[in-house]
Short mmCIF file of C-alpha atoms and ligand atoms in Angstrom, two decimals:
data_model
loop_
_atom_site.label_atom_id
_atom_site.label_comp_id
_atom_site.label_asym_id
_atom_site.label_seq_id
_atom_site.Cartn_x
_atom_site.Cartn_y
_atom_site.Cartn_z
CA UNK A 1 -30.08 111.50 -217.96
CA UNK A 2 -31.26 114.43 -219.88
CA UNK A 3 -28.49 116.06 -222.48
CA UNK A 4 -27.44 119.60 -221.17
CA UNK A 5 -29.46 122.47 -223.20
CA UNK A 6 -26.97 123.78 -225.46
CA UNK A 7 -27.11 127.40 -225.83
CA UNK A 8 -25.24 129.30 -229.20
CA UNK A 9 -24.35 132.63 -227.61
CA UNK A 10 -24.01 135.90 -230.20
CA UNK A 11 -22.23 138.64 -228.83
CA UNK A 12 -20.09 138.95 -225.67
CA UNK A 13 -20.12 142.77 -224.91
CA UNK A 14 -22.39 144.68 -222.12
CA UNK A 15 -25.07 141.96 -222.20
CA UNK A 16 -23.09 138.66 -223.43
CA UNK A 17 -20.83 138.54 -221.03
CA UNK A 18 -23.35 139.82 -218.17
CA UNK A 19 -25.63 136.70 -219.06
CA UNK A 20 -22.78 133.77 -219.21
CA UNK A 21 -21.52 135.32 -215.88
CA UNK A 22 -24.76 135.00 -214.41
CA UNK A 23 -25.18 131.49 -215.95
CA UNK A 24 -21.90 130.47 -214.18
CA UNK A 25 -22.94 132.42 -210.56
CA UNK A 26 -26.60 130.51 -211.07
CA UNK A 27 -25.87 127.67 -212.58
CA UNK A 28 -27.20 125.10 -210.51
CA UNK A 29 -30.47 127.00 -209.60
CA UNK A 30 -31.36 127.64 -213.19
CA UNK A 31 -30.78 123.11 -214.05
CA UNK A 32 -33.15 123.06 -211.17
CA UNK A 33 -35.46 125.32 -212.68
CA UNK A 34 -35.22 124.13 -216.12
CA UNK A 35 -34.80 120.52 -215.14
CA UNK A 36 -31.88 119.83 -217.06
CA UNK A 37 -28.47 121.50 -217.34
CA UNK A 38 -27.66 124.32 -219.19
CA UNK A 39 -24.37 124.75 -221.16
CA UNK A 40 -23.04 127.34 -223.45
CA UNK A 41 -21.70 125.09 -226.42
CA UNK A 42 -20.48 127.90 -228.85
CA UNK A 43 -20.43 131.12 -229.04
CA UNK A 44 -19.79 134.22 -231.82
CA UNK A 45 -18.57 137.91 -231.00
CA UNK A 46 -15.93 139.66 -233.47
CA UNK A 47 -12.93 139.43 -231.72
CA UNK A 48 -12.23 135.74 -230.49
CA UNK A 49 -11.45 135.40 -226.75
CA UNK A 50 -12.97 134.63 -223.72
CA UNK A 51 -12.79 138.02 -221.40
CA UNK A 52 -11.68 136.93 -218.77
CA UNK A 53 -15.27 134.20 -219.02
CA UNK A 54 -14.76 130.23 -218.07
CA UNK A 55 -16.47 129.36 -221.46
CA UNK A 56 -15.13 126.09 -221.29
CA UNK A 57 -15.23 123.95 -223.92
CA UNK A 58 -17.40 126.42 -226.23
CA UNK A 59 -16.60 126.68 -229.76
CA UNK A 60 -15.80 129.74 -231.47
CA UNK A 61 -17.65 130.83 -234.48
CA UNK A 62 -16.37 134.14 -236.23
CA UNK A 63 -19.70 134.72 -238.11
CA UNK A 64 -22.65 134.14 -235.71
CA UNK A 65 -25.35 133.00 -238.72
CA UNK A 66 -22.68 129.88 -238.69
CA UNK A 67 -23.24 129.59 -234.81
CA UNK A 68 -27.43 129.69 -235.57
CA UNK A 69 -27.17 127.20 -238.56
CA UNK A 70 -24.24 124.98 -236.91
CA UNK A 71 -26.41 121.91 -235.90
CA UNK A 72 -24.50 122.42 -232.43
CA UNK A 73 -27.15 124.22 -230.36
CA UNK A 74 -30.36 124.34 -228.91
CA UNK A 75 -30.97 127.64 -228.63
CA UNK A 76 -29.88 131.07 -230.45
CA UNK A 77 -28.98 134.01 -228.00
CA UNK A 78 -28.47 137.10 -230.33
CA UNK A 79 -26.80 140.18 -228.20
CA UNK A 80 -25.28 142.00 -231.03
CA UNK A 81 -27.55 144.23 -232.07
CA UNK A 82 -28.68 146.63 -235.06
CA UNK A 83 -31.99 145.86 -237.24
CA UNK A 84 -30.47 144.77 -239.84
CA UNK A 85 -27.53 142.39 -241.31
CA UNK A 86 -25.63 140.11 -239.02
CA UNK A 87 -28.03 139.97 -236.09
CA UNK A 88 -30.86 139.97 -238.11
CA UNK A 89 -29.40 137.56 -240.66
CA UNK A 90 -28.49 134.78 -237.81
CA UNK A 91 -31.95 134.90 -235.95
CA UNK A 92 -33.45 134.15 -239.64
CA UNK A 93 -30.77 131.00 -239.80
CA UNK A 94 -31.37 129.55 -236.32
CA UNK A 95 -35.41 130.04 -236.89
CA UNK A 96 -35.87 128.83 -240.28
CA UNK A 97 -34.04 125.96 -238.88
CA UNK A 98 -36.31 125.24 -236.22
CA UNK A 99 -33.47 126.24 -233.49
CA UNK A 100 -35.43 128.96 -230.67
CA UNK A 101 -34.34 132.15 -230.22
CA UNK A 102 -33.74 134.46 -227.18
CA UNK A 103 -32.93 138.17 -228.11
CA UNK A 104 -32.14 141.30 -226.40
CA UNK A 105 -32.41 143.31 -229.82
CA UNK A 106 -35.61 145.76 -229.68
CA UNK A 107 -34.20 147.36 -232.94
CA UNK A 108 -34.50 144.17 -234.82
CA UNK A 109 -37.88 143.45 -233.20
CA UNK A 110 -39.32 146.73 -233.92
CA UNK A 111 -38.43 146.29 -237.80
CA UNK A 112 -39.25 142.80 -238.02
CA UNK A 113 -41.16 141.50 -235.74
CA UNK A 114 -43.81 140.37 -237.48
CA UNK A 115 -41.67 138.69 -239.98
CA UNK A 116 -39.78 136.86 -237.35
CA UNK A 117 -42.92 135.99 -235.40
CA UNK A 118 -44.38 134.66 -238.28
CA UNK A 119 -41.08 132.55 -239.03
CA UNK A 120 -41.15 131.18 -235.50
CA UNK A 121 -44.29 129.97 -235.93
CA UNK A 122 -44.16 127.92 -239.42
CA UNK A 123 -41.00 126.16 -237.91
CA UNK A 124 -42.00 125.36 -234.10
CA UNK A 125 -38.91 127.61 -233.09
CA UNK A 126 -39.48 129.96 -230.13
CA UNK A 127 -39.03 133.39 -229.99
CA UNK A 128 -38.78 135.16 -226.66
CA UNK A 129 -37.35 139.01 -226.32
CA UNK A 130 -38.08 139.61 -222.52
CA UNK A 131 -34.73 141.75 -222.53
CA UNK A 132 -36.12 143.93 -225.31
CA UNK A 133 -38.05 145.82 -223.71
CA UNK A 134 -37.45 147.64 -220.07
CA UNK A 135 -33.95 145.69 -219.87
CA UNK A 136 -34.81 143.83 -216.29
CA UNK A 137 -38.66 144.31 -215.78
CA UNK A 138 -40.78 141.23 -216.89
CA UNK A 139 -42.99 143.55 -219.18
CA UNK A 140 -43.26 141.14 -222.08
CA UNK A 141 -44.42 138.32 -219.86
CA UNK A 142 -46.39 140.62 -217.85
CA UNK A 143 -48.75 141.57 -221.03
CA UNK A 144 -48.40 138.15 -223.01
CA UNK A 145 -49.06 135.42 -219.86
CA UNK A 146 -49.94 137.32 -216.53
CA UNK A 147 -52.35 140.01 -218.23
CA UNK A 148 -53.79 137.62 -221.18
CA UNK A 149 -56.91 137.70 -219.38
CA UNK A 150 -57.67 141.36 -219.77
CA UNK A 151 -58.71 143.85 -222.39
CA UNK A 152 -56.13 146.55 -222.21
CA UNK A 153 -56.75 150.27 -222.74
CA UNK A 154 -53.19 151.65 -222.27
CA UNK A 155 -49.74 151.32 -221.31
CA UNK A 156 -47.18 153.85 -220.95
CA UNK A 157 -43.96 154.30 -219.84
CA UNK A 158 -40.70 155.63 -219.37
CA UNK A 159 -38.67 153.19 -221.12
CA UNK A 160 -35.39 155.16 -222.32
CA UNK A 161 -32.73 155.44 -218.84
CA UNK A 162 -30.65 158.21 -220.32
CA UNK A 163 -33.57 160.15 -221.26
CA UNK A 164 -35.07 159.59 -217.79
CA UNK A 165 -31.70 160.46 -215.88
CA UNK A 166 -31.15 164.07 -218.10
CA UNK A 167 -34.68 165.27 -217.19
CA UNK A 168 -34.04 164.05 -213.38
CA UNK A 169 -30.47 165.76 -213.28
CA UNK A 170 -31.99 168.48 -214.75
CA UNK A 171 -35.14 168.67 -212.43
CA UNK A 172 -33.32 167.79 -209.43
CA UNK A 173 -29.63 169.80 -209.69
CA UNK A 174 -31.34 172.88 -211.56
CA UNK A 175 -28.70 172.44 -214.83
CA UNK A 176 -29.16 172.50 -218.90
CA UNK A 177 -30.05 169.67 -220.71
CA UNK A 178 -26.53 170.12 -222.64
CA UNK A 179 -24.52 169.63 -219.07
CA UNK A 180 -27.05 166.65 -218.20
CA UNK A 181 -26.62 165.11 -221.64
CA UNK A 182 -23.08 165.20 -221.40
CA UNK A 183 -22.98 163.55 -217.61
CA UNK A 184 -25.18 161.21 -218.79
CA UNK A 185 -22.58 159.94 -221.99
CA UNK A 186 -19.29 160.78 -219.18
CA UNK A 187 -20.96 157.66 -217.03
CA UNK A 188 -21.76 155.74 -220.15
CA UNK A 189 -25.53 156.04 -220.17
CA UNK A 190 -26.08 157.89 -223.64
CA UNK A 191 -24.63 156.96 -226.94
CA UNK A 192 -21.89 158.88 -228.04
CA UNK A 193 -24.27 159.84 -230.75
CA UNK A 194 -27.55 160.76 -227.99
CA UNK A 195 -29.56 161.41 -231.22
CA UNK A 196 -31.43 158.10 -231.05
CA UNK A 197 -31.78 158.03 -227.04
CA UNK A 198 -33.32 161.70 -226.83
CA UNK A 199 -35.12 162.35 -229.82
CA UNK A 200 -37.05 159.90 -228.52
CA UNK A 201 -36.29 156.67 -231.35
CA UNK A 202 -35.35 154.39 -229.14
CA UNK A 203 -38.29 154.64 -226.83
CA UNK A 204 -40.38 154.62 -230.02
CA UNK A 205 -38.99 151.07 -230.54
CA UNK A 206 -39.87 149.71 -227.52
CA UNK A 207 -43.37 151.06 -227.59
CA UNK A 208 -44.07 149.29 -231.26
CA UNK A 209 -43.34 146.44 -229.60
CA UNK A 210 -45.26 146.77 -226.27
CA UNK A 211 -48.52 148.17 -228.31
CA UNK A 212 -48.06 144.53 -230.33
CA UNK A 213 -48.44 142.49 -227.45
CA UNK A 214 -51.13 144.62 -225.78
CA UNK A 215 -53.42 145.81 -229.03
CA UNK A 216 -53.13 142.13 -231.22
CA UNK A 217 -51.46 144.52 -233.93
CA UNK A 218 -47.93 144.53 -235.97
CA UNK A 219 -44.76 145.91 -234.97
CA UNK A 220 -44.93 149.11 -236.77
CA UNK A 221 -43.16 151.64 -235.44
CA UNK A 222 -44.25 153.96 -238.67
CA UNK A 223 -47.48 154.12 -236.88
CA UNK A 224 -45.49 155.93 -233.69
CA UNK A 225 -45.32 159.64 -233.09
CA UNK A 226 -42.51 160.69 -231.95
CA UNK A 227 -41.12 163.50 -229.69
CA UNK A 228 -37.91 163.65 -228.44
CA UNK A 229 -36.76 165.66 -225.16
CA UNK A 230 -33.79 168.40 -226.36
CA UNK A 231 -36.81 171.31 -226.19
CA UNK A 232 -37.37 170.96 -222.64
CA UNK A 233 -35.84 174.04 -220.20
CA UNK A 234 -35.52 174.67 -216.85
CA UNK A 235 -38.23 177.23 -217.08
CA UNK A 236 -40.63 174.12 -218.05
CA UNK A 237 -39.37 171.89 -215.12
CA UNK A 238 -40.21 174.91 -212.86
CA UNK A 239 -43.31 175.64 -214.17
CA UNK A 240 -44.18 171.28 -214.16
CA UNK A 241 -43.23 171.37 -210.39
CA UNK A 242 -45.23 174.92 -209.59
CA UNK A 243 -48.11 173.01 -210.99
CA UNK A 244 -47.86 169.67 -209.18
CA UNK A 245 -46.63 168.11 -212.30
CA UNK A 246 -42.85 166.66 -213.51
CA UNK A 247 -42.09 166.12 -216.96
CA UNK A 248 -41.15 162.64 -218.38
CA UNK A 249 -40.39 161.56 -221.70
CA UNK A 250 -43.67 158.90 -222.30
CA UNK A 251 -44.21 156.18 -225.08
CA UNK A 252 -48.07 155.98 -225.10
CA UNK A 253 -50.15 153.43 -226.75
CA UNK A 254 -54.10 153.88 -225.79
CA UNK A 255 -57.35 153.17 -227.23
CA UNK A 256 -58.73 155.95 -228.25
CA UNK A 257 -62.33 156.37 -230.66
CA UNK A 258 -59.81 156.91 -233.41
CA UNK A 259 -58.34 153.94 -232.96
CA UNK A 260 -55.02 152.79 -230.90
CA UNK A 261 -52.45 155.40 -230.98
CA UNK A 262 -48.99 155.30 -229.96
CA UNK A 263 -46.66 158.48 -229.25
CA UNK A 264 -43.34 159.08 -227.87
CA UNK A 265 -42.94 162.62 -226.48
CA UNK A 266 -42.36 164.86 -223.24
CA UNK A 267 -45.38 164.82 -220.76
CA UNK A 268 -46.49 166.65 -217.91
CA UNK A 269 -47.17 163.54 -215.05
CA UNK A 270 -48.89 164.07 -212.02
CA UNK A 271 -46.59 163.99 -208.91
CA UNK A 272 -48.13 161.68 -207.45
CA UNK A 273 -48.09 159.04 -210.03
CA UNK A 274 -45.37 156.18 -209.67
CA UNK A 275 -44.14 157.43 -213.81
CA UNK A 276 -43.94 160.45 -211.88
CA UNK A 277 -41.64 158.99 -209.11
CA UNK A 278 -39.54 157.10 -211.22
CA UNK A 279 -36.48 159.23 -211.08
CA UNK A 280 -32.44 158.38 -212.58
CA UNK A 281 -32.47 155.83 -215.02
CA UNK A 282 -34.91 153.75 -213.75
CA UNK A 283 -37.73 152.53 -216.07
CA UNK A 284 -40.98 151.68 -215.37
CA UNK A 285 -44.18 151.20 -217.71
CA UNK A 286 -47.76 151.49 -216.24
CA UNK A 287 -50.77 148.70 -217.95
CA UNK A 288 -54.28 149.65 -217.65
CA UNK A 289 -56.24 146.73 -218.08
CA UNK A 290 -60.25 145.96 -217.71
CA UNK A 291 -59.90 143.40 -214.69
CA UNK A 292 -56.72 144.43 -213.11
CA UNK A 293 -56.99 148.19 -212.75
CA UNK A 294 -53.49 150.22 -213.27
CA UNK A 295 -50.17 148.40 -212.44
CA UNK A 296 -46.89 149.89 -212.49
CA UNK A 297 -43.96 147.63 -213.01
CA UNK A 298 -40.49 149.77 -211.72
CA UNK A 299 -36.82 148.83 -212.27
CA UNK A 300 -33.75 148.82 -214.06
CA UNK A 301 -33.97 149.21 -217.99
CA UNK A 302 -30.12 148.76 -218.98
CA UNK A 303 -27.45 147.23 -217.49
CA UNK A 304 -25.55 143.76 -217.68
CA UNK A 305 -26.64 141.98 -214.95
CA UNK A 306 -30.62 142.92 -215.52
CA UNK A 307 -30.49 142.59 -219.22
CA UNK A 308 -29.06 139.28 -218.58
CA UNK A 309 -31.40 138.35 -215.87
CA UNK A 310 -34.61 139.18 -218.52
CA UNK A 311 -32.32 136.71 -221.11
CA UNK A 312 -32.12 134.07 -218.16
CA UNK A 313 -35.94 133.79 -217.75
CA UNK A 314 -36.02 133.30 -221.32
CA UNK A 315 -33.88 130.40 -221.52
CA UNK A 316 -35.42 128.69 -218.58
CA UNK A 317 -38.73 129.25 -220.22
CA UNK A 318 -37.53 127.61 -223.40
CA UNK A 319 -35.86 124.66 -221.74
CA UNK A 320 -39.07 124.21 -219.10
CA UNK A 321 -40.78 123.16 -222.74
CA UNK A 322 -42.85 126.17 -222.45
CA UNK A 323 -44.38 127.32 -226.01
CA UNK A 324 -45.90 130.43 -226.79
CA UNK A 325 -46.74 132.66 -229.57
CA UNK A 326 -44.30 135.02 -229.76
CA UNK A 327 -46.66 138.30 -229.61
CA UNK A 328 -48.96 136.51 -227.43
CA UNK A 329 -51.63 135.42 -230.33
CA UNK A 330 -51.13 133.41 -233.56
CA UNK A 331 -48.51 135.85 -236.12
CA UNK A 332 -51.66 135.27 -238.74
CA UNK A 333 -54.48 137.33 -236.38
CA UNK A 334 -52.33 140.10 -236.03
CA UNK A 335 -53.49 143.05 -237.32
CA UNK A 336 -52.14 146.48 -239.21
CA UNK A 337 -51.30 148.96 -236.40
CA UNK A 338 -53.93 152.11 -236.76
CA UNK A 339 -51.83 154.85 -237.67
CA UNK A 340 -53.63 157.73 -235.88
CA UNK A 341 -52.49 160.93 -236.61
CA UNK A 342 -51.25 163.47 -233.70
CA UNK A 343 -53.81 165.98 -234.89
CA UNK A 344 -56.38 164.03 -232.94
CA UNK A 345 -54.55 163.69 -230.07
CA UNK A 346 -57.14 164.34 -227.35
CA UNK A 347 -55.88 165.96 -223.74
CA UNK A 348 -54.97 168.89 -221.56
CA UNK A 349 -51.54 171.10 -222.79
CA UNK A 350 -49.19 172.78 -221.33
CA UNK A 351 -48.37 175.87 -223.19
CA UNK A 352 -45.31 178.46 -222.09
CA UNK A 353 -45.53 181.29 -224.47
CA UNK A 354 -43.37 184.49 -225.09
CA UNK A 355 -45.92 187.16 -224.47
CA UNK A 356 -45.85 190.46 -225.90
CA UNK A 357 -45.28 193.39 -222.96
CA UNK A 358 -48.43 195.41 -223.98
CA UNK A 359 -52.35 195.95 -223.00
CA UNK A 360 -54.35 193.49 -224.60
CA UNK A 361 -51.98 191.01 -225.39
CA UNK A 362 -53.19 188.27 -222.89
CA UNK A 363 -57.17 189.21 -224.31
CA UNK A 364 -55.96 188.03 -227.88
CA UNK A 365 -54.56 184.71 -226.58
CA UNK A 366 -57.32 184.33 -224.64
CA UNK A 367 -59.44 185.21 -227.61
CA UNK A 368 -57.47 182.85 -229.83
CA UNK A 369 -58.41 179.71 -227.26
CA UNK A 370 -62.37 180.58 -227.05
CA UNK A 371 -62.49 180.55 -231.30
CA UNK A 372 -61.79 176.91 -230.99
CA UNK A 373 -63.17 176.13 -227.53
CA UNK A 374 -60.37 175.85 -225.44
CA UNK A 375 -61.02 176.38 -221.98
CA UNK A 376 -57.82 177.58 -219.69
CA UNK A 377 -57.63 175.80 -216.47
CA UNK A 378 -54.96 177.51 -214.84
CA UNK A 379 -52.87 180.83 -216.30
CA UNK A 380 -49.17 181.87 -214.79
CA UNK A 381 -47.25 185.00 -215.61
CA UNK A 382 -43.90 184.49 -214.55
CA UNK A 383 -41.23 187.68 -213.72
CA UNK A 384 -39.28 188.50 -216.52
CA UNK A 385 -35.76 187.67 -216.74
CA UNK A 386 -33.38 189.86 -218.32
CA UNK A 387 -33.57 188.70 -221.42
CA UNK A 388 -37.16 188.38 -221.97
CA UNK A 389 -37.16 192.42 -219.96
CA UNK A 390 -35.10 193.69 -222.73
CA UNK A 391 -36.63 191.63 -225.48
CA UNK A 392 -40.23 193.31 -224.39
CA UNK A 393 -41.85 189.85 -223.35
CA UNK A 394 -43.35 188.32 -220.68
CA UNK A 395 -43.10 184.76 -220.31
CA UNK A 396 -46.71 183.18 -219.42
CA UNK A 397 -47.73 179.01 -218.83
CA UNK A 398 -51.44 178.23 -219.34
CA UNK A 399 -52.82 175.05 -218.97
CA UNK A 400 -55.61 173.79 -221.00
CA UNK A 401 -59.02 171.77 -219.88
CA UNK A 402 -59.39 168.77 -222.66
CA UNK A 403 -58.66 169.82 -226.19
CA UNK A 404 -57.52 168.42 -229.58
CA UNK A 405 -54.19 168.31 -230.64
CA UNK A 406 -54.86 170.52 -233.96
CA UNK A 407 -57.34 173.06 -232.06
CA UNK A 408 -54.28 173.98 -229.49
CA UNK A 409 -52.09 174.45 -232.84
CA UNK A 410 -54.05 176.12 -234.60
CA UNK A 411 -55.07 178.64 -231.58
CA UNK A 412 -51.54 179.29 -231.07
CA UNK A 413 -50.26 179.82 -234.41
CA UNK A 414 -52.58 182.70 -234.65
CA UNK A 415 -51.54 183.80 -231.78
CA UNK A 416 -47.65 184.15 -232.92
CA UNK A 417 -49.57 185.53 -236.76
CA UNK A 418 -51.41 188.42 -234.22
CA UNK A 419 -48.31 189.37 -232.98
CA UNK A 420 -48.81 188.54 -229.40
CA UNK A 421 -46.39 186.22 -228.66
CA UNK A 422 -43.08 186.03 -229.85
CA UNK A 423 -40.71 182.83 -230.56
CA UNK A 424 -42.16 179.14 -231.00
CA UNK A 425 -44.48 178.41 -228.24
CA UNK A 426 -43.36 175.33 -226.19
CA UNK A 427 -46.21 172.84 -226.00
CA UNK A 428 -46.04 170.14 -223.50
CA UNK A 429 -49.14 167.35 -223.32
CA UNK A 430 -50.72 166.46 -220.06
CA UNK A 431 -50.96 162.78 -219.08
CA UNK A 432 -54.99 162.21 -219.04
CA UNK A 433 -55.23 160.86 -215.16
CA UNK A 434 -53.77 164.08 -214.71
CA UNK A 435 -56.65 166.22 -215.28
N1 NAP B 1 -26.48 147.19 -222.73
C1 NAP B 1 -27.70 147.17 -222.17
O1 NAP B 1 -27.88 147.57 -221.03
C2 NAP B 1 -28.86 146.64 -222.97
C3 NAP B 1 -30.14 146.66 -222.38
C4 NAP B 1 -31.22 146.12 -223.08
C5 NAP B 1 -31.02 145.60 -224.35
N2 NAP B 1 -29.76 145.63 -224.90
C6 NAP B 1 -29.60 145.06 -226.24
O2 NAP B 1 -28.73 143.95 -226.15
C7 NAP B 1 -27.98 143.82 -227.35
C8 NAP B 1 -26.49 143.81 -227.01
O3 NAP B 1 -26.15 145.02 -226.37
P1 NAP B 1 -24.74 145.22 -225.64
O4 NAP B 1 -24.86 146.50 -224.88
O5 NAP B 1 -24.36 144.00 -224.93
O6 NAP B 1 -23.77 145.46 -226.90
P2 NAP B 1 -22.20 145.54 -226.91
O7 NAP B 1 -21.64 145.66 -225.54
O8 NAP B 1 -21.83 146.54 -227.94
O9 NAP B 1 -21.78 144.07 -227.44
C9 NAP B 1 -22.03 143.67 -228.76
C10 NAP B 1 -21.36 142.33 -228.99
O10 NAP B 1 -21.64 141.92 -230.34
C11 NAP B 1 -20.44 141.47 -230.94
N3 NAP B 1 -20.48 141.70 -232.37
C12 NAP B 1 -20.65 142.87 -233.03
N4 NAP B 1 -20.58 142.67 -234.36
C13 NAP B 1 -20.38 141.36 -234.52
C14 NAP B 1 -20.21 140.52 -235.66
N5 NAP B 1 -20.22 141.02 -236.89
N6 NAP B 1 -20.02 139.21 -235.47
C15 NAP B 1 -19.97 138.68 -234.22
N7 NAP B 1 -20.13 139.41 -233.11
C16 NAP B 1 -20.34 140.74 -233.26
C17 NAP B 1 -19.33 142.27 -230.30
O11 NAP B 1 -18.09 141.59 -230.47
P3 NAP B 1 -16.71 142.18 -229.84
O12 NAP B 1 -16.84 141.99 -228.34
O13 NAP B 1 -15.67 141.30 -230.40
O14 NAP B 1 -16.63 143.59 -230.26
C18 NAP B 1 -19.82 142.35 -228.85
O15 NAP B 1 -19.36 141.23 -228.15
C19 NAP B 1 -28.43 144.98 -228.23
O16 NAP B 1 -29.46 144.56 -229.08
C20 NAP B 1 -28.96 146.00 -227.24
O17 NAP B 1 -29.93 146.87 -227.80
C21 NAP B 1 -28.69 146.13 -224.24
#
């Protein structure tokens, strides 16, 4: 009879303990699946103790680069966390040593991924991150096995929960982003530092790693633009739904003639489009490809039991004998990630400005747009509120035809040098399909 597959588990917190649970609900469908049984022989967190777990016989290992080098396991499964230092350090043990890998860690991936990749490969180890990326949804596999077939042109998606359930809230209940932000930590969905969830990092992350296995290039998240959502107001969200649109924060990665670029940043989405639908802290990340058309893969991106569940398939993957480069193509025919710069962001804008309460004032802006070619596709003057009354402005959404990124810019900042408009304009892109 076969020898159980021996798994070396790293970390017992949200995910850790989510996936040996599962393993112990599961247990006989997953030996069936795999074809042998599956065991947790050891396992590392800081503080030693099972949690109320059956781990068994497992040993106990306080450093978890011990666990990946112990000779004990057949598999590494790192749910620590953080880029750098003990998660990092163990996956480098357990791969350099041959022993696979199965990672939740999308911080380590997006620093190193290419490194690690390239590690897996010289010693036969596998590396599989399924979990990294849109916590339950299969979007590695989808774009390294099911979609290997096609050229892809984009993907994008909403791929941060908290983000996604403060611009719902706020949509949806009519509050600030401050009260939404701090719902969103009271149920344990933000950080209690939000800095990395909102300004728009985290996403950033995942997209590095999504644009590797869909462009053939390195992780590089340097080569991301990011955006993050604490600029967006009520007064957009109203103005989004007046114009058929709701506003989502988007990681991007697209061909474009300047080459692939990736962004992070509030959009305008068509209603009808299933980003658009995706509401709470759902995820879900839409794949153009050549032969396939758009699909839109929905579901939860967080959470114990669906983090775990995205681990799970990788284990059963690794113990099925199933080998596969780790960003879908040989580490060495990777390629630098294009770093295009937002100034050549092509698309439609949204633009709410502050506009001065006097004659002329909208035949400047309008002015402003026709000196670099920007043609207005819709124009709104909204009531003024009290403040904006007393302050002598009117507030005003236009929405742009096609454009550049550093034609809008520049139009506007001349706009605020004429004296026109007061305060920073808020500039919102529009998703392409959109238009
Ligand atoms: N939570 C989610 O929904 C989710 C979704 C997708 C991906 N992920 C990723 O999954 C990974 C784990 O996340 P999590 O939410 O499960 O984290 P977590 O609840 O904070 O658990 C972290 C675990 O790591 C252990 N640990 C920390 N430092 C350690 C050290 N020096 N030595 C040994 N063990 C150490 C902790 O031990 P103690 O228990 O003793 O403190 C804890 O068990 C992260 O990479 C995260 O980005 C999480």
């Amino acid at each position: 009879m076969t020898n159980p597959l021996r798994l070396g588990v790293a970390g017992l917190g949200v995910v850790g303990t989510g996936l040996i649970r599962l393993l112990q609900r599961r247990h006989a469908e997953w030996a069936a699946r795999a074809g042998r049984d599956i065991a947790v022989a050891a396992y590392s967190a800081r503080r030693r103790g099972d949690r109320g777990l059956d781990l068994g016989g497992a040993l106990y290992y306080a450093s978890p680069a011990e666990l990946a080098a112990s000779g004990s396991i057949d598999i590494f499964v790192e749910l620590i966390g953080g880029a750098e230092g003990i998660a990092f350090d163990a996956v480098k043990a357990a791969l350099s040593r041959g022993i696979s890998v199965v990672t939740a860690n999308k911080a380590m991936l997006a620093a190193h991924g290419f490194e690690l990749a390239t590690l897996a490969e010289r010693s036969g180890a596998q590396l599989c991150f399924e979990a990294a990326v849109g916590g339950g949804i299969p979007v590695i596999k989808t774009l390294r096995e099911s979609l290997a077939g096609n050229a892809i042109q984009r993907v994008s998606g909403i791929f941060n929960g908290t983000c996604n359930y403060i611009l719902s809230r706020m949509e949806t209940e009519r509050l600030p982003f401050d009260v939404c932000l701090r719902e969103a930590q009271a149920l344990g969905y933000a950080e209690a530092d939000p800095a990395f969830d909102i300004g728009g990092f985290d996403t950033a992350h995942k997209l590095a790693i999504v644009a590797s296995l869909a462009f053939g290039a390195k992780v590089d998240t340097g080569a991301v633009s990011v955006e993050g959502i604490e600029q967006i107001t009520l007064a957009d969200l109203s103005a989004a739904d007046e114009l058929g649109f709701r506003i989502k924060l988007l990681g991007v990665a697209e061909r474009t003639p300047h080459g692939v670029e990736q962004r992070v940043h509030p959009t305008m989405v068509a209603r009808s489009a299933p980003l658009a639908q995706t509401m709470g802290v759902l995820n879900a990340v839409s794949i153009d490809g050549d032969a396939i058309g758009e699909l839109t893969l929905v579901g939860p991106g967080a959470g114990g039991d669906a983090t775990a569940s995205a681990v799970a398939g990788d284990i059963v993957d690794i113990a099925r004998g199933i080998r596969l480069a780790p960003f879908g193509r040989p580490a060495a025919s990777l390629v630098d990630a294009d770093r295009v710069p937002m100034q050549r962001h092509e698309g439609g804008y949204y633009v709410r400005l502050a506009v001065v309460d006097r004659p002329g004032a909208m035949g400047a802006i309008a002015a402003r747009m026709g000196e670099r070619l920007i043609s207005l596709e819709a124009i709104m003057q909204k009531r003024a509120g009290k403040e904006a009354a007393a302050a002598g402005v009117v507030p005003v959404v236009l929405m742009t035809h096609g454009t550049t990124e550093s034609s809008i810019r520049e139009a506007l900042a001349l706009t605020v040098e004429d004296g026109v408009v007061r305060e920073r304009p808020q500039v919102i892109r529009i998703e392409r399909e959109a238009l």
